[in-house]
Short mmCIF file of C-alpha atoms and ligand atoms in Angstrom, two decimals:
data_model
loop_
_atom_site.label_atom_id
_atom_site.label_comp_id
_atom_site.label_asym_id
_atom_site.label_seq_id
_atom_site.Cartn_x
_atom_site.Cartn_y
_atom_site.Cartn_z
CA MET A 1 1.99 -27.79 -3.78
CA SER A 2 1.07 -30.14 -0.96
CA ASP A 3 -1.76 -29.73 1.55
CA VAL A 4 -0.80 -26.61 3.44
CA LYS A 5 -2.76 -27.38 6.61
CA GLU A 6 -0.97 -30.73 6.82
CA ILE A 7 2.44 -29.11 6.36
CA LEU A 8 1.73 -26.49 9.03
CA LYS A 9 0.60 -29.24 11.42
CA ASN A 10 3.59 -31.47 10.71
CA ASN A 11 5.90 -28.54 11.45
CA ASN A 12 4.04 -27.68 14.69
CA PHE A 13 3.55 -24.17 13.32
CA GLU A 14 1.82 -21.72 15.65
CA PHE A 15 0.17 -18.65 14.08
CA LYS A 16 1.49 -15.36 15.41
CA LYS A 17 -1.27 -12.81 15.73
CA HIS A 18 1.17 -9.94 16.23
CA LEU A 19 2.66 -10.65 12.78
CA GLY A 20 -0.75 -10.56 11.10
CA GLN A 21 -0.61 -14.25 10.18
CA ASN A 22 -3.96 -14.97 8.55
CA PHE A 23 -3.29 -17.38 5.72
CA LEU A 24 -5.19 -18.10 2.51
CA THR A 25 -5.71 -21.59 1.11
CA ASP A 26 -8.56 -21.27 -1.41
CA THR A 27 -6.98 -21.90 -4.82
CA ASN A 28 -9.67 -19.99 -6.73
CA LEU A 29 -9.14 -16.90 -4.59
CA LEU A 30 -5.34 -17.17 -4.88
CA LYS A 31 -5.62 -17.40 -8.68
CA ALA A 32 -8.02 -14.44 -8.68
CA ILE A 33 -5.45 -12.30 -6.80
CA VAL A 34 -2.82 -13.16 -9.43
CA ALA A 35 -5.30 -12.27 -12.18
CA ASP A 36 -6.29 -8.99 -10.45
CA ALA A 37 -2.60 -8.06 -10.39
CA GLY A 38 -2.41 -8.71 -14.14
CA ILE A 39 0.68 -10.90 -13.73
CA THR A 40 2.18 -12.24 -16.98
CA LYS A 41 5.33 -14.23 -17.75
CA GLU A 42 7.23 -10.95 -18.28
CA ASP A 43 6.55 -9.73 -14.74
CA GLU A 44 8.92 -9.70 -11.78
CA VAL A 45 6.98 -9.74 -8.53
CA LEU A 46 7.70 -8.73 -4.96
CA GLU A 47 5.57 -10.61 -2.46
CA ILE A 48 5.44 -9.27 1.09
CA GLY A 49 4.84 -11.99 3.68
CA PRO A 50 4.60 -15.32 1.79
CA GLY A 51 3.43 -17.13 4.94
CA ALA A 52 3.04 -20.80 3.97
CA GLY A 53 3.62 -19.97 0.31
CA THR A 54 0.13 -20.53 -1.10
CA LEU A 55 -0.01 -17.23 -3.00
CA THR A 56 3.68 -17.57 -3.84
CA CYS A 57 3.03 -20.85 -5.68
CA GLN A 58 0.31 -19.29 -7.84
CA LEU A 59 2.53 -16.29 -8.57
CA ALA A 60 5.53 -18.50 -9.42
CA LYS A 61 3.46 -20.45 -11.96
CA VAL A 62 2.74 -17.28 -13.94
CA ALA A 63 5.51 -14.71 -13.28
CA ALA A 64 9.11 -14.59 -14.53
CA LYS A 65 10.38 -14.24 -10.99
CA VAL A 66 9.04 -13.88 -7.43
CA VAL A 67 11.05 -12.29 -4.62
CA CYS A 68 9.52 -12.65 -1.14
CA TYR A 69 10.27 -10.93 2.15
CA GLU A 70 9.16 -12.90 5.21
CA ILE A 71 9.86 -11.75 8.77
CA ASP A 72 9.15 -15.12 10.42
CA GLN A 73 12.14 -17.46 10.13
CA LYS A 74 9.98 -20.29 11.54
CA LEU A 75 8.27 -20.46 8.15
CA ALA A 76 11.54 -21.41 6.40
CA PRO A 77 11.14 -25.23 6.42
CA ILE A 78 7.50 -24.88 5.34
CA LEU A 79 8.32 -22.51 2.49
CA GLU A 80 11.22 -24.72 1.39
CA GLU A 81 8.87 -27.69 1.11
CA GLN A 82 6.06 -25.74 -0.54
CA LEU A 83 8.26 -24.00 -3.10
CA SER A 84 10.65 -26.86 -3.91
CA GLU A 85 9.26 -27.33 -7.43
CA PHE A 86 10.01 -23.72 -8.47
CA ASN A 87 13.36 -22.27 -9.50
CA ASN A 88 12.11 -18.71 -9.99
CA VAL A 89 11.40 -17.90 -6.32
CA GLU A 90 13.72 -16.30 -3.78
CA VAL A 91 12.74 -15.87 -0.11
CA ILE A 92 14.52 -13.29 2.04
CA TYR A 93 13.93 -13.63 5.78
CA LYS A 94 13.84 -9.97 6.78
CA ASP A 95 11.45 -7.27 7.93
CA ILE A 96 10.43 -5.52 4.69
CA LEU A 97 10.00 -2.21 6.52
CA LYS A 98 13.63 -2.23 7.64
CA GLU A 99 14.96 -2.88 4.13
CA ASP A 100 16.02 0.24 2.21
CA ASP A 101 14.78 1.03 -1.30
CA ALA A 102 18.03 0.17 -3.11
CA SER A 103 18.34 -3.23 -1.36
CA ILE A 104 14.83 -4.13 -2.51
CA ALA A 105 15.23 -2.77 -6.05
CA LYS A 106 18.48 -4.65 -6.65
CA HIS A 107 16.59 -7.98 -6.79
CA PHE A 108 14.84 -6.89 -9.98
CA ASN A 109 16.09 -6.37 -13.52
CA GLY A 110 13.83 -3.38 -14.01
CA SER A 111 10.30 -2.60 -13.01
CA PHE A 112 8.35 -4.88 -10.69
CA LYS A 113 4.88 -5.43 -9.25
CA VAL A 114 4.01 -5.85 -5.57
CA VAL A 115 1.44 -8.53 -4.72
CA ALA A 116 0.57 -9.36 -1.12
CA ASN A 117 -1.95 -10.55 1.38
CA LEU A 118 -0.64 -7.90 3.75
CA PRO A 119 -0.15 -8.24 7.48
CA TYR A 120 -2.67 -5.58 8.50
CA TYR A 121 -0.57 -3.99 11.25
CA ILE A 122 1.76 -2.55 8.58
CA THR A 123 -0.70 -1.71 5.77
CA THR A 124 -0.27 2.07 5.87
CA PRO A 125 3.56 2.11 6.20
CA ILE A 126 3.79 -0.40 3.34
CA ILE A 127 1.60 1.70 1.05
CA PHE A 128 3.61 4.85 1.77
CA LYS A 129 6.95 3.01 1.51
CA PHE A 130 6.17 1.79 -2.01
CA LEU A 131 4.40 4.91 -3.28
CA GLU A 132 7.11 7.24 -2.05
CA GLY A 133 10.18 5.04 -2.50
CA GLU A 134 12.85 5.14 -5.20
CA TYR A 135 11.51 2.20 -7.19
CA ASP A 136 10.51 1.43 -10.73
CA LEU A 137 7.18 0.11 -9.50
CA LYS A 138 4.31 -0.73 -11.86
CA SER A 139 1.56 -1.60 -9.39
CA LEU A 140 0.57 -2.78 -5.93
CA THR A 141 -2.17 -5.40 -5.65
CA ILE A 142 -2.78 -5.97 -1.97
CA MET A 143 -5.26 -7.54 0.40
CA VAL A 144 -6.15 -4.95 3.04
CA GLN A 145 -8.92 -4.41 5.58
CA LYS A 146 -12.14 -3.48 3.79
CA GLU A 147 -12.25 -0.10 5.56
CA VAL A 148 -8.75 0.75 4.36
CA ALA A 149 -9.71 -0.16 0.78
CA GLU A 150 -12.75 2.11 1.06
CA ARG A 151 -10.53 4.96 2.24
CA LEU A 152 -8.21 4.40 -0.71
CA VAL A 153 -10.99 4.93 -3.25
CA ALA A 154 -12.98 7.60 -1.34
CA LYS A 155 -14.28 10.79 -2.96
CA GLU A 156 -13.68 14.30 -1.59
CA SER A 157 -15.96 15.66 1.16
CA THR A 158 -16.69 12.18 2.53
CA LYS A 159 -15.60 10.89 5.94
CA ASP A 160 -13.35 8.26 4.33
CA TYR A 161 -11.43 10.86 2.27
CA GLY A 162 -8.11 11.53 3.97
CA THR A 163 -4.31 11.63 3.79
CA ILE A 164 -3.96 8.14 2.36
CA THR A 165 -6.68 8.73 -0.29
CA VAL A 166 -5.05 11.86 -1.65
CA SER A 167 -1.45 10.59 -1.43
CA ALA A 168 -2.30 7.35 -3.22
CA ASN A 169 -4.57 8.76 -5.92
CA ILE A 170 -2.18 11.51 -6.98
CA LYS A 171 0.37 8.81 -7.86
CA ALA A 172 -1.78 5.89 -8.84
CA ASP A 173 -5.11 4.77 -10.28
CA THR A 174 -6.90 2.87 -7.52
CA LYS A 175 -9.55 0.21 -7.84
CA ILE A 176 -11.13 -2.33 -5.46
CA THR A 177 -11.07 -5.57 -7.42
CA ARG A 178 -12.95 -7.76 -4.93
CA ILE A 179 -14.28 -8.00 -1.39
CA VAL A 180 -13.03 -11.00 0.57
CA GLY A 181 -15.01 -12.30 3.56
CA ARG A 182 -13.23 -13.06 6.84
CA GLN A 183 -14.15 -16.77 6.52
CA MET A 184 -11.59 -17.13 3.71
CA PHE A 185 -8.67 -16.77 6.16
CA ASN A 186 -7.06 -19.18 8.56
CA PRO A 187 -7.23 -18.22 11.40
CA GLN A 188 -10.28 -16.04 10.79
CA PRO A 189 -9.74 -12.31 11.55
CA ASN A 190 -12.41 -10.01 13.04
CA VAL A 191 -12.85 -7.94 9.88
CA ASP A 192 -13.63 -8.42 6.20
CA SER A 193 -11.01 -7.60 3.60
CA ALA A 194 -10.70 -6.32 0.07
CA ILE A 195 -8.17 -6.53 -2.71
CA ILE A 196 -7.11 -3.18 -4.02
CA ASN A 197 -5.07 -2.49 -7.12
CA LEU A 198 -2.95 0.67 -7.26
CA THR A 199 -1.44 1.15 -10.71
CA ILE A 200 1.27 3.80 -10.77
CA ASN A 201 0.36 6.61 -13.16
CA ASN A 202 3.06 9.27 -13.20
CA ALA A 203 1.32 11.16 -16.00
CA LYS A 204 -1.67 11.99 -13.82
CA PHE A 205 -0.26 15.14 -12.23
CA GLU A 206 2.92 17.19 -12.32
CA VAL A 207 4.03 17.72 -8.75
CA LYS A 208 6.79 20.34 -8.40
CA ASN A 209 7.84 19.47 -4.86
CA GLN A 210 6.86 16.17 -3.20
CA LYS A 211 7.81 17.40 0.28
CA VAL A 212 5.54 20.44 0.02
CA LEU A 213 2.73 18.23 -1.27
CA ALA A 214 3.19 15.80 1.64
CA SER A 215 3.11 18.69 4.17
CA LEU A 216 0.04 20.15 2.49
CA ILE A 217 -1.89 16.87 2.56
CA LYS A 218 -0.96 16.31 6.20
CA SER A 219 -1.95 19.85 7.18
CA ALA A 220 -5.24 19.73 5.24
CA PHE A 221 -6.44 16.76 7.29
CA ALA A 222 -4.64 17.61 10.55
CA MET A 223 -7.72 19.22 12.06
CA ARG A 224 -10.64 18.37 9.83
CA ARG A 225 -13.03 20.85 11.46
CA LYS A 226 -10.69 23.78 10.86
CA THR A 227 -10.57 25.67 7.60
CA LEU A 228 -7.78 24.94 5.14
CA TYR A 229 -6.56 28.51 5.63
CA ASN A 230 -6.11 27.99 9.39
CA ASN A 231 -4.38 24.65 8.90
CA LEU A 232 -2.01 26.15 6.31
CA LYS A 233 -1.17 29.01 8.69
CA ALA A 234 -0.27 26.47 11.39
CA VAL A 235 2.00 24.36 9.18
CA PHE A 236 3.61 26.61 6.57
CA ASN A 237 5.92 29.30 7.81
CA LEU A 238 4.37 31.96 5.56
CA ASN A 239 2.90 35.41 6.05
CA GLN A 240 -0.95 35.35 6.32
CA ASP A 241 -1.32 37.67 3.32
CA ILE A 242 0.79 35.36 1.20
CA ILE A 243 -1.37 32.39 2.18
CA LYS A 244 -4.50 34.39 1.31
CA GLN A 245 -2.96 35.41 -2.03
CA ILE A 246 -1.99 31.79 -2.81
CA MET A 247 -5.55 30.67 -2.09
CA VAL A 248 -6.94 33.39 -4.37
CA THR A 249 -4.53 32.36 -7.14
CA CYS A 250 -5.77 28.76 -6.74
CA LYS A 251 -9.41 29.97 -6.77
CA LEU A 252 -10.02 28.58 -3.28
CA ASN A 253 -12.53 30.20 -0.96
CA GLU A 254 -11.00 31.29 2.37
CA ASN A 255 -13.57 29.20 4.28
CA ILE A 256 -13.01 25.95 2.43
CA ARG A 257 -11.98 22.88 4.43
CA GLY A 258 -9.11 20.66 3.32
CA GLU A 259 -11.37 17.64 2.90
CA ALA A 260 -13.32 19.46 0.15
CA LEU A 261 -10.31 19.76 -2.18
CA ASP A 262 -10.12 17.33 -5.08
CA LEU A 263 -6.82 15.83 -6.26
CA GLY A 264 -6.19 18.51 -8.91
CA GLN A 265 -6.76 21.28 -6.36
CA PHE A 266 -4.25 19.65 -3.98
CA VAL A 267 -1.61 19.55 -6.72
CA THR A 268 -2.28 23.13 -7.92
CA LEU A 269 -2.12 24.45 -4.35
CA SER A 270 1.03 22.50 -3.55
CA ASN A 271 2.77 23.75 -6.71
CA GLU A 272 1.84 27.31 -5.78
CA LEU A 273 3.05 26.85 -2.16
CA ALA A 274 6.29 25.37 -3.51
CA LYS A 275 7.13 28.76 -5.10
CA TYR A 276 7.33 30.24 -1.59
CA THR A 277 9.01 27.36 0.23
CA ASN A 278 12.72 26.40 0.25
N1 SAM B 1 0.82 -14.72 1.85
C1 SAM B 1 0.34 -15.62 2.87
C2 SAM B 1 -1.10 -16.02 2.57
O1 SAM B 1 -1.75 -15.27 1.81
O2 SAM B 1 -1.56 -17.02 3.10
C3 SAM B 1 0.47 -15.04 4.28
C4 SAM B 1 -0.19 -13.71 4.49
S1 SAM B 1 -0.25 -13.21 6.19
C5 SAM B 1 -1.66 -12.12 6.14
C6 SAM B 1 1.07 -12.01 6.36
C7 SAM B 1 2.49 -12.54 6.33
O3 SAM B 1 3.39 -11.44 6.46
C8 SAM B 1 2.85 -13.50 7.45
O4 SAM B 1 3.52 -14.63 6.92
C9 SAM B 1 3.81 -12.71 8.36
O5 SAM B 1 4.74 -13.50 9.04
C10 SAM B 1 4.46 -11.79 7.34
N2 SAM B 1 4.98 -10.52 7.90
C11 SAM B 1 4.48 -9.81 8.95
N3 SAM B 1 5.20 -8.68 9.13
C12 SAM B 1 6.17 -8.67 8.18
C13 SAM B 1 7.23 -7.78 7.87
N4 SAM B 1 7.42 -6.66 8.58
N5 SAM B 1 8.06 -8.07 6.83
C14 SAM B 1 7.87 -9.21 6.11
N6 SAM B 1 6.88 -10.10 6.37
C15 SAM B 1 6.04 -9.83 7.37
#
């Protein structure tokens, strides 16, 4: 790997703010991200947004294979130069959000891990795409804004606890592995960041109907000041008495707010609602 700043300069590369281009160059930090993701020589890795390929190089040294999606074609000559010594890296110049699940999965022999210093403007859609998609995904280890990381690990009845907390933690074990100061990026963003690891854990809960669960989570946080009962009435096309009965069955007080439910209560309630929903 050559000096990345030099390569960017030689190629007259201009950072595009709207694509979330804040690059990392610190080798210790890059190695730490690879370690946080638990990458071994058996792992196949999907990297979203390789940028100038600094994280890609560290991944390629350890993993069996690295497949990257990069939206910015202007990075092609830079990535070619940076990654020339590796024969286990493939770069696809496409918008990852526009790629369907099967097209992504076909690059891998089986399960894979996502590792990325994410462009922050697509953090939430990326998390939902990979948690809800048809993939054999082992984990996501991603650099996100610190506030987003805090929301991902929040506890019930706190202001950070919301749709993304519940959706992510029902499917995965979540852990902030490190806080990363804004000075580590080039150019420097206005916020600090954190690396979060989401390890898929399908044994955590048995969800009968994912669509009902998704509607329930959305409705529970739709109007945080309203009671869960009122939010359920507004979203589910069910008779009021049935909703009351479901809440009694789930041992939920009629005045409880959605944000007070823990993960198990969300799953129990969604499985009960699923019995009444087509
Ligand atoms: N991995 C590099 C690093 O750590 O230095 C670059 C990370 S930078 C925060 C995000 C990268 O994602 C940029 O290279 C940007 O062009 C790319 N990107 C932005 N939107 C994308 C999208 N929708 N699909 C694929 N790549 C995208």
